[in-house]
Every structure is written in C-alpha cells, then in structure tokens.
Amino acid sequence: MHNTLTRVQNVFGFFTSVAFAVAAAIAMSVLLSPQTPSASLELRNVQVVKGRPHYYSTKREEYAHVKFDLDADLTSLFSWNTKQLFLYITASYPSSDPTIIPPSEAVIWDAIIPSDYAPLHPNTYIHPTSKTAPKPKKSAKGKGKKEVGKPYPAGASPGIVRLDNQKPKYQITDVSGKIAERENATLTLHWNVQPWVGALVWTNTKTVGRWQGLQGGEAKFAFPPLKGTEVKKDDLKTETGGERNRGSPA
Amino acid sequence: MDQLIEQARTIYEGEIDFAGQRLSEFLTHALLTISGVIAFLAGFATQDIYQTLYIGLGGTALTFLVVVPPWPFYNQHPQPWLPVRTGRSALDGVSIEVDGKKLS
C-alpha cells in the first residue's frame, strides 16, 4: 500500500472478492422463497401431413402439427434473482425398442418470459391478447412509441400463461421421417429459470425444501394416421416467435 | 523539465507512512465488506436486485476515494530518518577496509 498503484490494485482485488461473495449469497437466498408452480396442459388437435424440410429438398417426411391449451401459474418462479423464464413444451414418445433406444423428444413451442425488471430485448414473448379486447388506434404518421405487447395477459404478472388452441412454433418429425400412428406420446411443459447471478435451474417435479414440484403440465396422446389433401393450409400455420418482430431486414 | 517529472513522480508514488499503510489496508477491508453486506440486505429487503448493484458499486467508489489518494491523515506518523551527512565529516569515525588495505 506504499504506492498509489498498489492501493488501486488492492482495493480492486478485494472488490472482486466481495462481489463474488455477494453474488453467491444472492444465488443461495433464492432457496428461501417458496415456489408453487402449477399448470394444466391439454392437447387440442394433432395432424400429421407430408412435408419437406425446406423448399429445395427432395426428401418427403411426415410432420406433426400439435395444437394445445395451456393454463399455467408460474409467478412463484420469479424471485428477485430471476432475469427471465424460458418455457418450452415437448412432445416425447418411446422408440421401437425401449430397452436399447431412448425415447425421442421434440420441442413444439417455447417462449422467453422476462421479469418486469429485466431490460427490454426483442426476443421476448408477447402473450396473445383476447380477440374481444379493443385494438389500439394506429397513429396517422406511424411515429411514436410502438405498442409493445406484454409477456403475460392484461392485468396479470409474469408467469401467468393462458393459451387457447395455441399453434405450435415448430412442426416435429421423427428421425426416420415417419411420425404417423405412433403410440404413447406425451406433451410435457418444462421451464428453465435464468437468474441474474447463480446457477440455471430446470423443471423440478419433486419437492425440494420450500420449492414444490410442478403440479400437472402433462398430457398423453397418440399421433394420428397420415392425413391426405383434405387438410387446409391455414390449419398448418405455425406461431412465429420474437425473432420475427424485428422488421425487415431483421 | 525536471520539476515536471518530480511532480509526476510525487503523484504516481503517493507516499504514505507505514502507519498510514496499515490504516489504508484496514479501511479497504472494512469499507468493502460493510458495503457488500448493506447492499445484499437492502436488495433482499426490497426484493430488487438493482438496489444491491447500485449500493455495492457506490460503496466501492467511496472506498476508492477514501483509500487511493494520499490524504494527509495517512501521513500523521512520518518515519524519523537520520539527518543527511555530506563532505569529509561523512567518513569521520568510520573505517573501511578493502582487501586488507585501509581506505582513507
């Protein structure tokens, strides 16, 4: 400490140690707040149609379009250390030989739900508003603040998700290209709590201390046989996420 | 030119005496620990992580201001060095031998 430079070095060095200790304390303090997540996930409709991976591919594969209803209350997952919550719904089904081949799991929908304190970023989820709500008037010049949607329904708080006949974001297929008439499929809700400081935490189904496991959030179904040309193209539209909200060019 | 370099050296060195160095080390530990504790408690009470961030950074800035510049209260106990001796009297009463031969 005999020198200005050594004093600066020592103060900064101890500051980084204190910052690390405070961050560790913040990460551990999350265990004290109780969590009571609950969700009810139901299958609305599933259709299997023939499709291509992309426009120029010659391979023809079967794709499943899974529509669902979700009513979730995940507000207790948001603590002071939560930056955002990543929700995703997967469809999983067993393989033809369960003893040696593990089950397949494919994501059909996901959403990034930030906490109210998190700074704005363009990929966040915009919760669909009910169709009966009045639409905001478009300003004549088109200038001014854009109406930014909230990641939760009006009047609720982050963590409430109410989706009705929701279109999936991704149409799924099997590695072999055949997904029609597969049995014992399950739709499951998962989440990933992304904190400001600390470890990432995934879905917990068991109760750990003050954190209860997820109640509900599963639905069993079976993939139907392949549909022919009677499926309307409108029915097969997928939901677009926040990556589409950036205008052109993205 | 030499005056300028001497001024720059004084600023860079920021000399403080030994008691001052001990005090400055104690102050960095005390101020940073207290600001860390207060930052965590304030944030936990208000459930707002930005409070922790602002209070923690503010406490660190305060610590830098208190500890780094050579304030006068760090120089309260200067080291009592012996007076400088120059000229022939410097070697009075001091005998130096090199390779068995005495130097005058």
Short mmCIF file of C-alpha atoms in Angstrom, two decimals:
data_model
loop_
_atom_site.label_atom_id
_atom_site.label_comp_id
_atom_site.label_asym_id
_atom_site.label_seq_id
_atom_site.Cartn_x
_atom_site.Cartn_y
_atom_site.Cartn_z
CA MET A 1 0.00 0.00 0.00
CA HIS A 2 3.08 2.20 -0.30
CA ASN A 3 2.15 3.34 -3.79
CA THR A 4 -0.96 4.79 -5.42
CA LEU A 5 -0.88 1.93 -7.91
CA THR A 6 -0.68 -0.80 -5.27
CA ARG A 7 -3.56 0.78 -3.38
CA VAL A 8 -5.69 0.75 -6.53
CA GLN A 9 -4.77 -2.88 -7.17
CA ASN A 10 -5.55 -3.97 -3.62
CA VAL A 11 -8.89 -2.16 -3.47
CA PHE A 12 -9.99 -3.60 -6.81
CA GLY A 13 -8.83 -7.09 -5.88
CA PHE A 14 -10.81 -7.09 -2.67
CA PHE A 15 -13.80 -5.60 -4.50
CA THR A 16 -13.92 -8.59 -6.86
CA SER A 17 -13.81 -10.96 -3.89
CA VAL A 18 -16.64 -9.10 -2.14
CA ALA A 19 -18.68 -9.03 -5.36
CA PHE A 20 -18.26 -12.79 -5.75
CA ALA A 21 -19.33 -13.40 -2.14
CA VAL A 22 -22.42 -11.17 -2.51
CA ALA A 23 -23.35 -12.94 -5.76
CA ALA A 24 -23.05 -16.32 -4.03
CA ALA A 25 -25.26 -15.06 -1.19
CA ILE A 26 -27.87 -13.80 -3.70
CA ALA A 27 -27.86 -17.13 -5.51
CA MET A 28 -28.35 -19.04 -2.24
CA SER A 29 -31.06 -16.66 -0.99
CA VAL A 30 -33.36 -17.85 -3.77
CA LEU A 31 -33.79 -21.16 -1.91
CA LEU A 32 -35.61 -19.30 0.86
CA SER A 33 -38.56 -18.14 -1.26
CA PRO A 34 -41.24 -20.83 -1.71
CA GLN A 35 -42.26 -21.94 -5.17
CA THR A 36 -45.69 -23.34 -6.09
CA PRO A 37 -45.78 -23.83 -9.86
CA SER A 38 -48.91 -25.31 -11.39
CA ALA A 39 -50.03 -25.83 -14.96
CA SER A 40 -52.68 -27.63 -16.92
CA LEU A 41 -51.68 -28.68 -20.40
CA GLU A 42 -54.14 -30.30 -22.77
CA LEU A 43 -53.89 -31.46 -26.33
CA ARG A 44 -56.29 -29.66 -28.64
CA ASN A 45 -55.56 -31.20 -32.01
CA VAL A 46 -52.79 -33.04 -33.79
CA GLN A 47 -52.49 -33.52 -37.52
CA VAL A 48 -49.84 -35.42 -39.44
CA VAL A 49 -49.15 -34.31 -43.00
CA LYS A 50 -46.46 -34.90 -45.60
CA GLY A 51 -43.96 -32.11 -45.95
CA ARG A 52 -40.39 -31.19 -46.87
CA PRO A 53 -37.59 -29.98 -44.54
CA HIS A 54 -37.07 -26.93 -46.76
CA TYR A 55 -38.12 -25.76 -50.19
CA TYR A 56 -35.45 -27.41 -52.35
CA SER A 57 -35.13 -30.74 -50.53
CA THR A 58 -36.17 -33.90 -52.33
CA LYS A 59 -36.90 -35.83 -49.15
CA ARG A 60 -40.56 -36.04 -48.20
CA GLU A 61 -41.19 -36.52 -44.48
CA GLU A 62 -44.21 -36.67 -42.22
CA TYR A 63 -44.69 -33.65 -39.96
CA ALA A 64 -46.95 -33.44 -36.91
CA HIS A 65 -48.74 -30.17 -36.14
CA VAL A 66 -49.72 -30.24 -32.46
CA LYS A 67 -52.13 -27.61 -31.12
CA PHE A 68 -52.58 -27.32 -27.35
CA ASP A 69 -54.22 -25.45 -24.49
CA LEU A 70 -52.02 -24.20 -21.66
CA ASP A 71 -53.11 -22.60 -18.40
CA ALA A 72 -50.06 -22.07 -16.18
CA ASP A 73 -49.38 -20.14 -12.98
CA LEU A 74 -45.62 -19.83 -12.66
CA THR A 75 -45.48 -16.48 -10.84
CA SER A 76 -43.75 -18.04 -7.81
CA LEU A 77 -40.76 -18.93 -10.01
CA PHE A 78 -39.94 -15.22 -10.33
CA SER A 79 -37.76 -14.13 -7.41
CA TRP A 80 -35.53 -11.05 -7.10
CA ASN A 81 -32.78 -13.07 -8.75
CA THR A 82 -34.81 -14.13 -11.80
CA LYS A 83 -33.87 -12.43 -15.03
CA GLN A 84 -36.16 -14.43 -17.30
CA LEU A 85 -38.03 -17.70 -17.56
CA PHE A 86 -37.68 -19.93 -20.61
CA LEU A 87 -40.76 -22.11 -21.10
CA TYR A 88 -40.95 -24.92 -23.59
CA ILE A 89 -43.36 -27.73 -24.42
CA THR A 90 -42.07 -31.00 -25.78
CA ALA A 91 -43.73 -34.00 -27.34
CA SER A 92 -41.97 -37.23 -26.44
CA TYR A 93 -42.69 -40.78 -27.49
CA PRO A 94 -40.94 -44.12 -26.90
CA SER A 95 -38.84 -45.76 -29.57
CA SER A 96 -39.44 -49.07 -31.31
CA ASP A 97 -37.04 -50.83 -28.91
CA PRO A 98 -37.23 -49.19 -25.47
CA THR A 99 -34.52 -51.41 -23.99
CA ILE A 100 -31.71 -50.04 -26.13
CA ILE A 101 -33.08 -46.93 -27.87
CA PRO A 102 -34.04 -43.96 -25.65
CA PRO A 103 -37.34 -42.11 -26.21
CA SER A 104 -37.50 -39.24 -28.68
CA GLU A 105 -38.33 -35.74 -27.54
CA ALA A 106 -39.06 -32.74 -29.76
CA VAL A 107 -39.87 -29.15 -28.79
CA ILE A 108 -43.09 -27.83 -30.30
CA TRP A 109 -43.31 -24.41 -28.62
CA ASP A 110 -41.15 -22.15 -26.49
CA ALA A 111 -41.26 -18.65 -25.00
CA ILE A 112 -38.91 -16.28 -23.21
CA ILE A 113 -40.72 -14.52 -20.38
CA PRO A 114 -38.61 -11.74 -18.81
CA SER A 115 -39.19 -10.39 -15.33
CA ASP A 116 -40.51 -6.85 -15.03
CA TYR A 117 -37.08 -5.54 -14.03
CA ALA A 118 -35.22 -7.01 -16.96
CA PRO A 119 -34.20 -4.64 -19.74
CA LEU A 120 -36.14 -4.90 -23.00
CA HIS A 121 -34.86 -7.24 -25.67
CA PRO A 122 -36.52 -8.10 -28.95
CA ASN A 123 -36.88 -11.86 -28.49
CA THR A 124 -39.26 -11.75 -25.55
CA TYR A 125 -42.59 -13.47 -25.70
CA ILE A 126 -45.71 -11.46 -26.49
CA HIS A 127 -48.74 -13.03 -24.90
CA PRO A 128 -51.69 -13.18 -27.29
CA THR A 129 -54.49 -10.85 -26.21
CA SER A 130 -58.08 -11.98 -26.32
CA LYS A 131 -59.87 -11.27 -29.60
CA THR A 132 -62.63 -9.25 -27.90
CA ALA A 133 -60.20 -6.64 -26.49
CA PRO A 134 -60.34 -3.30 -28.37
CA LYS A 135 -57.45 -2.81 -30.80
CA PRO A 136 -55.33 0.34 -30.23
CA LYS A 137 -55.78 3.05 -32.84
CA LYS A 138 -52.92 3.32 -35.32
CA SER A 139 -51.37 6.81 -35.25
CA ALA A 140 -51.62 8.67 -38.55
CA LYS A 141 -47.91 9.30 -39.06
CA GLY A 142 -46.77 5.90 -37.81
CA LYS A 143 -44.27 7.63 -35.49
CA GLY A 144 -44.14 7.47 -31.73
CA LYS A 145 -43.75 4.53 -29.39
CA LYS A 146 -44.68 1.17 -30.78
CA GLU A 147 -47.30 -0.67 -28.78
CA VAL A 148 -45.17 -3.36 -27.15
CA GLY A 149 -47.09 -6.42 -26.05
CA LYS A 150 -46.60 -7.86 -22.59
CA PRO A 151 -45.38 -11.41 -21.97
CA TYR A 152 -48.44 -12.08 -19.81
CA PRO A 153 -52.18 -11.43 -20.17
CA ALA A 154 -53.51 -7.98 -19.24
CA GLY A 155 -53.71 -7.40 -15.51
CA ALA A 156 -51.62 -10.43 -14.63
CA SER A 157 -47.94 -10.71 -13.70
CA PRO A 158 -45.01 -12.54 -15.29
CA GLY A 159 -45.52 -16.27 -15.07
CA ILE A 160 -49.23 -16.39 -15.92
CA VAL A 161 -49.77 -18.03 -19.29
CA ARG A 162 -53.25 -18.66 -20.70
CA LEU A 163 -53.20 -20.09 -24.18
CA ASP A 164 -56.22 -21.43 -26.02
CA ASN A 165 -55.86 -23.59 -29.13
CA GLN A 166 -52.27 -22.38 -29.45
CA LYS A 167 -50.48 -23.11 -32.72
CA PRO A 168 -47.06 -24.68 -32.28
CA LYS A 169 -43.86 -22.86 -33.21
CA TYR A 170 -42.27 -25.94 -34.69
CA GLN A 171 -43.68 -28.87 -36.59
CA ILE A 172 -41.99 -32.03 -35.48
CA THR A 173 -40.94 -35.19 -37.22
CA ASP A 174 -39.10 -38.37 -36.37
CA VAL A 175 -35.54 -39.16 -37.41
CA SER A 176 -36.88 -41.85 -39.71
CA GLY A 177 -39.32 -39.40 -41.28
CA LYS A 178 -42.36 -41.35 -40.13
CA ILE A 179 -44.33 -39.99 -37.20
CA ALA A 180 -47.86 -41.09 -38.05
CA GLU A 181 -49.63 -43.61 -35.80
CA ARG A 182 -47.03 -43.58 -33.02
CA GLU A 183 -48.44 -44.51 -29.65
CA ASN A 184 -47.85 -43.37 -26.05
CA ALA A 185 -46.82 -39.82 -26.82
CA THR A 186 -46.72 -37.24 -24.02
CA LEU A 187 -46.89 -33.45 -24.13
CA THR A 188 -44.83 -32.01 -21.26
CA LEU A 189 -44.25 -28.47 -20.02
CA HIS A 190 -40.67 -27.63 -18.98
CA TRP A 191 -39.01 -24.44 -17.84
CA ASN A 192 -35.55 -23.01 -17.28
CA VAL A 193 -35.17 -20.20 -14.74
CA GLN A 194 -32.35 -17.92 -15.90
CA PRO A 195 -31.07 -15.87 -12.94
CA TRP A 196 -29.16 -12.63 -12.68
CA VAL A 197 -26.45 -14.45 -10.69
CA GLY A 198 -26.17 -18.13 -9.90
CA ALA A 199 -26.95 -21.50 -11.40
CA LEU A 200 -29.56 -22.30 -14.05
CA VAL A 201 -32.49 -24.27 -12.70
CA TRP A 202 -34.67 -26.56 -14.82
CA THR A 203 -38.13 -28.02 -14.19
CA ASN A 204 -38.47 -29.72 -10.84
CA THR A 205 -41.19 -32.28 -10.44
CA LYS A 206 -40.18 -33.29 -6.89
CA THR A 207 -40.47 -31.09 -3.81
CA VAL A 208 -37.13 -29.74 -2.54
CA GLY A 209 -37.36 -27.75 0.71
CA ARG A 210 -39.62 -24.78 0.07
CA TRP A 211 -39.79 -25.45 -3.65
CA GLN A 212 -42.73 -27.60 -4.62
CA GLY A 213 -42.65 -29.67 -7.75
CA LEU A 214 -44.74 -28.83 -10.79
CA GLN A 215 -48.39 -29.83 -10.45
CA GLY A 216 -49.83 -31.01 -13.75
CA GLY A 217 -48.30 -29.95 -17.04
CA GLU A 218 -48.56 -33.29 -18.83
CA ALA A 219 -50.93 -34.67 -21.43
CA LYS A 220 -50.92 -38.05 -23.09
CA PHE A 221 -51.93 -38.58 -26.69
CA ALA A 222 -51.18 -40.65 -29.78
CA PHE A 223 -50.15 -39.47 -33.21
CA PRO A 224 -52.97 -39.97 -35.73
CA PRO A 225 -52.59 -41.58 -39.17
CA LEU A 226 -51.39 -39.52 -42.11
CA LYS A 227 -53.91 -37.06 -43.50
CA GLY A 228 -54.26 -36.56 -47.18
CA THR A 229 -55.16 -33.47 -49.14
CA GLU A 230 -58.23 -32.62 -47.04
CA VAL A 231 -56.09 -30.59 -44.58
CA LYS A 232 -56.40 -26.81 -45.09
CA LYS A 233 -53.16 -24.86 -45.41
CA ASP A 234 -54.39 -22.35 -42.79
CA ASP A 235 -54.57 -25.11 -40.20
CA LEU A 236 -50.87 -25.84 -40.61
CA LYS A 237 -49.55 -22.32 -39.97
CA THR A 238 -47.05 -22.12 -37.13
CA GLU A 239 -46.65 -19.45 -34.49
CA THR A 240 -43.71 -17.09 -35.01
CA GLY A 241 -41.64 -16.06 -32.03
CA GLY A 242 -39.90 -12.81 -31.08
CA GLU A 243 -37.31 -13.31 -33.80
CA ARG A 244 -39.92 -12.18 -36.30
CA ASN A 245 -40.64 -8.87 -34.58
CA ARG A 246 -37.60 -7.04 -35.82
CA GLY A 247 -38.97 -5.82 -39.13
CA SER A 248 -37.10 -6.11 -42.42
CA PRO A 249 -34.17 -6.60 -42.72
CA ALA A 250 -34.06 -8.48 -39.41
CA MET B 1 11.50 19.69 -17.11
CA ASP B 2 12.89 18.07 -14.02
CA GLN B 3 10.32 19.91 -11.91
CA LEU B 4 7.53 18.42 -14.07
CA ILE B 5 8.90 14.91 -13.76
CA GLU B 6 9.30 15.39 -10.00
CA GLN B 7 5.65 16.45 -9.72
CA ALA B 8 4.53 13.47 -11.80
CA ARG B 9 6.61 11.15 -9.64
CA THR B 10 5.04 12.52 -6.46
CA ILE B 11 1.56 11.93 -7.84
CA TYR B 12 2.42 8.42 -9.02
CA GLU B 13 4.16 7.43 -5.77
CA GLY B 14 1.53 8.88 -3.44
CA GLU B 15 3.77 8.16 -0.47
CA ILE B 16 2.21 7.50 2.87
CA ASP B 17 3.96 6.40 6.02
CA PHE B 18 3.77 2.90 7.45
CA ALA B 19 1.03 3.63 9.97
CA GLY B 20 -0.95 5.13 7.09
CA GLN B 21 -0.45 2.00 5.00
CA ARG B 22 -1.78 -0.17 7.80
CA LEU B 23 -4.76 2.16 8.18
CA SER B 24 -5.50 2.18 4.44
CA GLU B 25 -5.46 -1.63 4.27
CA PHE B 26 -7.82 -1.86 7.24
CA LEU B 27 -10.12 0.72 5.64
CA THR B 28 -10.36 -1.12 2.31
CA HIS B 29 -11.37 -4.36 4.02
CA ALA B 30 -13.83 -2.66 6.39
CA LEU B 31 -15.49 -0.37 3.83
CA LEU B 32 -15.84 -3.01 1.11
CA THR B 33 -17.18 -5.67 3.48
CA ILE B 34 -19.71 -3.30 5.01
CA SER B 35 -20.87 -2.05 1.62
CA GLY B 36 -21.28 -5.65 0.44
CA VAL B 37 -23.34 -6.60 3.49
CA ILE B 38 -25.53 -3.49 3.28
CA ALA B 39 -26.00 -3.98 -0.47
CA PHE B 40 -27.18 -7.57 -0.01
CA LEU B 41 -29.52 -6.76 2.88
CA ALA B 42 -31.06 -3.75 1.11
CA GLY B 43 -31.66 -5.76 -2.05
CA PHE B 44 -33.09 -8.72 -0.15
CA ALA B 45 -35.45 -6.49 1.83
CA THR B 46 -36.77 -4.66 -1.24
CA GLN B 47 -36.57 -7.81 -3.47
CA ASP B 48 -34.91 -5.64 -6.10
CA ILE B 49 -31.52 -6.69 -7.38
CA TYR B 50 -30.78 -3.26 -8.81
CA GLN B 51 -30.58 -1.88 -5.24
CA THR B 52 -27.82 -4.36 -4.47
CA LEU B 53 -25.97 -3.38 -7.61
CA TYR B 54 -26.18 0.39 -7.02
CA ILE B 55 -25.30 0.26 -3.32
CA GLY B 56 -22.44 -2.14 -3.94
CA LEU B 57 -20.95 -0.03 -6.72
CA GLY B 58 -21.45 3.16 -4.70
CA GLY B 59 -19.66 1.67 -1.71
CA THR B 60 -16.78 0.60 -3.93
CA ALA B 61 -16.47 4.08 -5.45
CA LEU B 62 -16.43 5.53 -1.91
CA THR B 63 -13.67 3.11 -0.91
CA PHE B 64 -11.56 4.11 -3.90
CA LEU B 65 -11.97 7.78 -2.93
CA VAL B 66 -11.04 7.18 0.71
CA VAL B 67 -8.10 4.82 0.22
CA VAL B 68 -6.28 5.62 -3.02
CA PRO B 69 -5.29 9.32 -2.84
CA PRO B 70 -2.53 10.11 -0.29
CA TRP B 71 -4.68 12.04 2.16
CA PRO B 72 -2.95 13.97 4.99
CA PHE B 73 -4.37 11.67 7.66
CA TYR B 74 -2.24 8.87 6.19
CA ASN B 75 0.90 10.93 6.86
CA GLN B 76 0.48 11.60 10.58
CA HIS B 77 3.47 9.48 11.63
CA PRO B 78 6.33 10.17 9.21
CA GLN B 79 9.39 7.95 9.57
CA PRO B 80 12.16 9.74 11.56
CA TRP B 81 15.17 9.25 9.24
CA LEU B 82 18.67 10.25 10.42
CA PRO B 83 19.95 13.67 9.13
CA VAL B 84 21.99 13.65 5.91
CA ARG B 85 25.75 13.94 6.33
CA THR B 86 27.92 15.25 3.43
CA GLY B 87 31.56 16.22 2.92
CA ARG B 88 34.63 14.95 4.82
CA SER B 89 32.64 14.68 8.06
CA ALA B 90 30.64 11.86 6.47
CA LEU B 91 33.52 9.43 6.91
CA ASP B 92 34.66 10.57 10.39
CA GLY B 93 34.88 7.66 12.76
CA VAL B 94 34.01 5.18 10.01
CA SER B 95 36.81 2.78 8.90
CA ILE B 96 36.51 0.90 5.60
CA GLU B 97 38.90 -1.96 4.69
CA VAL B 98 39.14 -3.40 1.17
CA ASP B 99 41.40 -6.46 0.53
CA GLY B 100 43.32 -5.84 3.75
CA LYS B 101 44.13 -2.22 2.86
CA LYS B 102 42.57 0.63 4.80
CA LEU B 103 40.87 3.44 2.84
CA SER B 104 41.34 7.00 3.97
#
